[in-house]
Amino acid sequence: MPTGLIYVLYFILPYISLVVLVVGVLYRIGLWLAAGKGPLGLYLGLHRLVVKPRQEGYLSAVGHILARMFTYYTILKASYRRDYATWLGVALFHWGIFLLIAFHLHLWLPQLTVPESLMFIMGTTVGSVTLAAGVYLLVRRVNIQRVYSVTINYLDDYVAVSWVILIVTLGLALRLTAPPSLFNEAVKWALGLTSFKYVPPPSNPLFYAHVLAVELFMVYIPFAKMIHPFSMPVNPALYGRFEDIEEVRRRVMDKLGW
């Protein structure tokens, strides 16, 4: 790969991706917070999903949102007919992504003396489980007809999961085939980004592909449904008057035909 292109893709693009991600997410959250609240508003939750917070008060509603974020327990509600396989797939996929992101922070914290053998075992295990869960969810998404009475047939519904599967696949392949020296080279590159100093990335095609896929995905997040990890804590259900869920469903049907 030409040196100039490497400089652009692995020194300039990371900053652009980060700025687009942060500014885009803050902008989307700002729009959501500015949306109308109250008796005439529609509390739609995450992407067409109606959320019913507890009726006792604000803190209870926060607890409802946090429980949904970390346990995905709403998948086991009647709307999904207690689909335990889907619940397990969603939980493993999301928590696998969270753990893989946490593992990558090791690049910027080399002072953490974690044995490479342990990092290899944890990374390949979590990566493999995440990949398997992602493939299962993608196959299910292709086959399923309706979730909460909404047909899943939009391109974004497939692109997001497929993109994450690609990133994890490239990461696993890199982890399984990379020479021992690659990690130290990656650390130097990552620390160079932090100090705004250009350090050439490891000269490895899988590393190039993996990092580029992540950078482009960061740009994609604010414009797609993948923004949901950031939007969940500011769910509109936390604001205004807590309405009866059946009334909300009736208004959704009347206005949107769902």
Short mmCIF file of C-alpha atoms in Angstrom, two decimals:
data_model
loop_
_atom_site.label_atom_id
_atom_site.label_comp_id
_atom_site.label_asym_id
_atom_site.label_seq_id
_atom_site.Cartn_x
_atom_site.Cartn_y
_atom_site.Cartn_z
CA MET A 1 0.00 0.00 0.00
CA PRO A 2 1.42 3.45 -0.92
CA THR A 3 2.92 5.38 1.99
CA GLY A 4 0.72 8.42 1.35
CA LEU A 5 -2.45 6.32 1.42
CA ILE A 6 -1.35 4.63 4.65
CA TYR A 7 -0.79 8.07 6.20
CA VAL A 8 -4.29 9.20 5.23
CA LEU A 9 -6.12 6.02 6.23
CA TYR A 10 -4.30 5.28 9.47
CA PHE A 11 -3.36 8.72 10.78
CA ILE A 12 -5.81 11.26 9.33
CA LEU A 13 -8.93 9.09 9.05
CA PRO A 14 -8.90 7.94 12.70
CA TYR A 15 -9.35 11.54 13.87
CA ILE A 16 -12.06 12.20 11.29
CA SER A 17 -13.89 9.04 12.34
CA LEU A 18 -13.72 9.96 16.02
CA VAL A 19 -14.98 13.51 15.42
CA VAL A 20 -17.86 12.29 13.24
CA LEU A 21 -18.79 9.68 15.85
CA VAL A 22 -18.76 12.06 18.82
CA VAL A 23 -20.36 15.06 17.10
CA GLY A 24 -22.89 12.88 15.28
CA VAL A 25 -23.97 11.05 18.43
CA LEU A 26 -24.26 14.28 20.44
CA TYR A 27 -26.29 15.85 17.64
CA ARG A 28 -28.69 12.91 17.48
CA ILE A 29 -29.08 12.87 21.25
CA GLY A 30 -29.70 16.63 21.21
CA LEU A 31 -32.46 16.19 18.64
CA TRP A 32 -34.00 13.47 20.76
CA LEU A 33 -33.89 15.53 23.95
CA ALA A 34 -35.43 18.49 22.11
CA ALA A 35 -38.33 16.40 20.80
CA GLY A 36 -41.79 17.10 22.14
CA LYS A 37 -42.72 15.40 25.37
CA GLY A 38 -45.98 15.10 27.24
CA PRO A 39 -49.51 13.74 26.68
CA LEU A 40 -49.45 14.38 22.93
CA GLY A 41 -46.03 12.87 22.30
CA LEU A 42 -45.23 9.41 21.10
CA TYR A 43 -42.88 7.44 23.32
CA LEU A 44 -41.41 5.05 20.81
CA GLY A 45 -38.33 3.79 22.60
CA LEU A 46 -35.62 2.27 20.45
CA HIS A 47 -36.38 2.34 16.76
CA ARG A 48 -40.12 1.73 16.74
CA LEU A 49 -40.14 -0.34 19.94
CA VAL A 50 -42.65 0.93 22.49
CA VAL A 51 -41.07 1.09 25.94
CA LYS A 52 -43.17 0.91 29.08
CA PRO A 53 -41.32 2.38 32.06
CA ARG A 54 -42.42 1.63 35.58
CA GLN A 55 -45.10 4.03 36.75
CA GLU A 56 -43.65 4.88 40.18
CA GLY A 57 -41.36 7.69 39.10
CA TYR A 58 -38.21 8.85 37.35
CA LEU A 59 -35.70 6.64 39.19
CA SER A 60 -37.79 3.57 38.54
CA ALA A 61 -37.92 4.44 34.85
CA VAL A 62 -34.13 4.81 34.83
CA GLY A 63 -33.88 1.38 36.41
CA HIS A 64 -36.11 -0.03 33.68
CA ILE A 65 -33.90 1.41 30.95
CA LEU A 66 -30.66 0.23 32.63
CA ALA A 67 -32.07 -3.26 33.14
CA ARG A 68 -33.00 -3.40 29.49
CA MET A 69 -29.54 -2.17 28.50
CA PHE A 70 -27.63 -4.78 30.49
CA THR A 71 -29.94 -7.82 30.58
CA TYR A 72 -32.12 -7.52 27.44
CA TYR A 73 -34.94 -8.96 29.51
CA THR A 74 -37.67 -7.46 27.30
CA ILE A 75 -36.84 -10.09 24.67
CA LEU A 76 -38.31 -12.67 27.04
CA LYS A 77 -41.62 -10.80 27.21
CA ALA A 78 -44.78 -12.08 25.55
CA SER A 79 -44.10 -10.06 22.38
CA TYR A 80 -41.26 -12.43 21.58
CA ARG A 81 -43.09 -15.51 22.89
CA ARG A 82 -40.23 -16.08 25.35
CA ASP A 83 -37.64 -16.57 22.62
CA TYR A 84 -34.72 -17.73 24.77
CA ALA A 85 -32.48 -18.44 21.78
CA THR A 86 -32.83 -14.85 20.55
CA TRP A 87 -32.26 -13.50 24.05
CA LEU A 88 -29.06 -15.54 24.40
CA GLY A 89 -27.86 -14.50 20.95
CA VAL A 90 -28.49 -10.80 21.62
CA ALA A 91 -26.85 -10.95 25.06
CA LEU A 92 -23.74 -12.79 23.84
CA PHE A 93 -23.41 -10.57 20.76
CA HIS A 94 -23.68 -7.27 22.61
CA TRP A 95 -21.63 -8.24 25.64
CA GLY A 96 -19.05 -9.79 23.35
CA ILE A 97 -18.69 -6.48 21.50
CA PHE A 98 -18.37 -4.59 24.79
CA LEU A 99 -15.64 -6.96 26.00
CA LEU A 100 -13.74 -6.84 22.71
CA ILE A 101 -13.73 -3.03 22.85
CA ALA A 102 -12.44 -3.23 26.43
CA PHE A 103 -9.68 -5.63 25.36
CA HIS A 104 -8.56 -3.20 22.67
CA LEU A 105 -8.02 -0.50 25.29
CA HIS A 106 -4.91 -2.50 26.18
CA LEU A 107 -3.29 -0.87 23.13
CA TRP A 108 -3.39 2.48 24.94
CA LEU A 109 -2.55 1.01 28.36
CA PRO A 110 0.63 -1.00 27.77
CA GLN A 111 1.50 -0.58 31.45
CA LEU A 112 -1.14 -3.20 32.20
CA THR A 113 1.03 -6.27 32.32
CA VAL A 114 -1.49 -8.83 31.10
CA PRO A 115 0.23 -12.01 29.85
CA GLU A 116 -0.03 -12.32 26.08
CA SER A 117 -1.16 -15.92 26.44
CA LEU A 118 -4.12 -14.80 28.57
CA MET A 119 -5.00 -12.01 26.13
CA PHE A 120 -4.87 -14.54 23.28
CA ILE A 121 -7.22 -16.95 25.06
CA MET A 122 -9.67 -14.22 26.11
CA GLY A 123 -9.61 -12.49 22.74
CA THR A 124 -10.11 -15.59 20.61
CA THR A 125 -12.77 -17.02 22.94
CA VAL A 126 -14.84 -13.86 23.19
CA GLY A 127 -14.32 -13.13 19.49
CA SER A 128 -15.48 -16.61 18.47
CA VAL A 129 -18.57 -16.45 20.69
CA THR A 130 -19.41 -12.96 19.40
CA LEU A 131 -18.99 -14.09 15.80
CA ALA A 132 -21.21 -17.14 16.30
CA ALA A 133 -23.90 -15.04 17.99
CA GLY A 134 -23.72 -12.43 15.23
CA VAL A 135 -24.11 -15.03 12.47
CA TYR A 136 -27.08 -16.55 14.33
CA LEU A 137 -28.77 -13.16 14.65
CA LEU A 138 -28.13 -12.35 10.99
CA VAL A 139 -29.65 -15.66 9.86
CA ARG A 140 -32.60 -15.10 12.18
CA ARG A 141 -33.06 -11.58 10.84
CA VAL A 142 -33.20 -12.92 7.30
CA ASN A 143 -35.84 -15.49 8.25
CA ILE A 144 -37.98 -13.58 10.70
CA GLN A 145 -41.11 -11.86 9.42
CA ARG A 146 -42.15 -9.62 12.25
CA VAL A 147 -40.77 -8.25 15.52
CA TYR A 148 -43.17 -6.17 17.54
CA SER A 149 -45.45 -6.18 14.48
CA VAL A 150 -42.82 -4.37 12.36
CA THR A 151 -41.50 -6.08 9.27
CA ILE A 152 -37.71 -6.33 9.21
CA ASN A 153 -36.84 -5.62 5.59
CA TYR A 154 -34.68 -2.51 5.63
CA LEU A 155 -31.11 -2.60 4.35
CA ASP A 156 -29.80 -1.02 7.55
CA ASP A 157 -31.17 -3.96 9.53
CA TYR A 158 -28.72 -6.23 7.72
CA VAL A 159 -25.79 -3.89 7.09
CA ALA A 160 -25.16 -3.16 10.78
CA VAL A 161 -24.92 -6.80 11.90
CA SER A 162 -22.99 -7.83 8.78
CA TRP A 163 -20.48 -5.02 9.31
CA VAL A 164 -19.84 -6.03 12.91
CA ILE A 165 -19.44 -9.65 11.81
CA LEU A 166 -16.85 -8.52 9.25
CA ILE A 167 -14.92 -6.53 11.87
CA VAL A 168 -14.90 -9.45 14.32
CA THR A 169 -13.91 -11.92 11.60
CA LEU A 170 -10.97 -9.77 10.52
CA GLY A 171 -9.95 -9.31 14.15
CA LEU A 172 -10.04 -13.04 14.82
CA ALA A 173 -8.05 -13.80 11.69
CA LEU A 174 -5.49 -11.19 12.71
CA ARG A 175 -5.24 -12.55 16.23
CA LEU A 176 -4.76 -16.11 15.00
CA THR A 177 -2.16 -15.34 12.32
CA ALA A 178 -0.27 -12.24 13.50
CA PRO A 179 3.40 -12.58 14.49
CA PRO A 180 4.33 -11.79 18.13
CA SER A 181 5.88 -8.46 17.10
CA LEU A 182 2.60 -7.06 15.76
CA PHE A 183 1.17 -6.16 19.17
CA ASN A 184 4.12 -3.93 20.07
CA GLU A 185 3.91 -2.25 16.68
CA ALA A 186 0.18 -1.71 17.16
CA VAL A 187 0.79 -0.19 20.61
CA LYS A 188 3.30 2.28 19.17
CA TRP A 189 0.83 3.22 16.42
CA ALA A 190 -2.04 3.65 18.89
CA LEU A 191 0.03 5.75 21.29
CA GLY A 192 1.18 7.83 18.33
CA LEU A 193 -2.45 8.65 17.58
CA THR A 194 -2.96 9.73 21.18
CA SER A 195 0.05 12.08 21.02
CA PHE A 196 -0.81 13.32 17.49
CA LYS A 197 2.47 11.86 16.26
CA TYR A 198 2.53 9.76 13.13
CA VAL A 199 3.82 6.25 13.68
CA PRO A 200 3.43 3.80 10.77
CA PRO A 201 0.92 1.04 11.54
CA PRO A 202 1.95 -2.62 11.42
CA SER A 203 2.53 -3.69 7.83
CA ASN A 204 -0.09 -6.42 7.82
CA PRO A 205 -3.01 -6.67 5.34
CA LEU A 206 -5.40 -8.01 7.99
CA PHE A 207 -4.47 -5.17 10.34
CA TYR A 208 -5.09 -2.65 7.56
CA ALA A 209 -8.49 -4.19 6.75
CA HIS A 210 -9.58 -4.57 10.40
CA VAL A 211 -8.70 -0.99 11.39
CA LEU A 212 -10.21 0.51 8.24
CA ALA A 213 -13.46 -1.40 8.80
CA VAL A 214 -13.61 -0.02 12.35
CA GLU A 215 -12.89 3.55 11.24
CA LEU A 216 -15.60 3.50 8.59
CA PHE A 217 -18.03 1.90 11.04
CA MET A 218 -17.45 4.78 13.46
CA VAL A 219 -18.54 7.17 10.71
CA TYR A 220 -21.58 5.01 9.97
CA ILE A 221 -22.88 4.79 13.56
CA PRO A 222 -24.46 8.28 13.95
CA PHE A 223 -26.45 7.87 10.74
CA ALA A 224 -27.83 4.39 11.42
CA LYS A 225 -29.60 2.26 13.98
CA MET A 226 -26.24 1.38 15.48
CA ILE A 227 -26.55 4.61 17.45
CA HIS A 228 -28.75 2.72 19.91
CA PRO A 229 -26.02 2.02 22.52
CA PHE A 230 -25.74 5.80 22.94
CA SER A 231 -29.41 6.67 22.62
CA MET A 232 -30.71 4.08 25.07
CA PRO A 233 -29.83 6.10 28.22
CA VAL A 234 -31.77 9.12 26.91
CA ASN A 235 -34.80 7.12 25.86
CA PRO A 236 -37.83 9.44 25.59
CA ALA A 237 -39.65 7.19 28.04
CA LEU A 238 -37.60 8.86 30.79
CA TYR A 239 -39.15 12.26 30.14
CA GLY A 240 -42.57 13.83 30.53
CA ARG A 241 -45.65 12.08 31.84
CA PHE A 242 -45.53 8.29 32.01
CA GLU A 243 -48.45 7.22 29.87
CA ASP A 244 -50.52 4.08 29.80
CA ILE A 245 -48.85 1.68 27.39
CA GLU A 246 -52.10 0.67 25.69
CA GLU A 247 -52.88 4.31 24.91
CA VAL A 248 -49.40 4.73 23.44
CA ARG A 249 -49.87 1.66 21.25
CA ARG A 250 -53.23 2.95 20.03
CA ARG A 251 -51.74 6.32 19.02
CA VAL A 252 -48.82 4.61 17.31
CA MET A 253 -51.25 2.52 15.28
CA ASP A 254 -53.35 5.57 14.40
CA LYS A 255 -50.40 7.75 13.35
CA LEU A 256 -47.96 5.30 11.85
CA GLY A 257 -50.03 2.28 10.95
CA TRP A 258 -47.94 -0.15 13.02
#
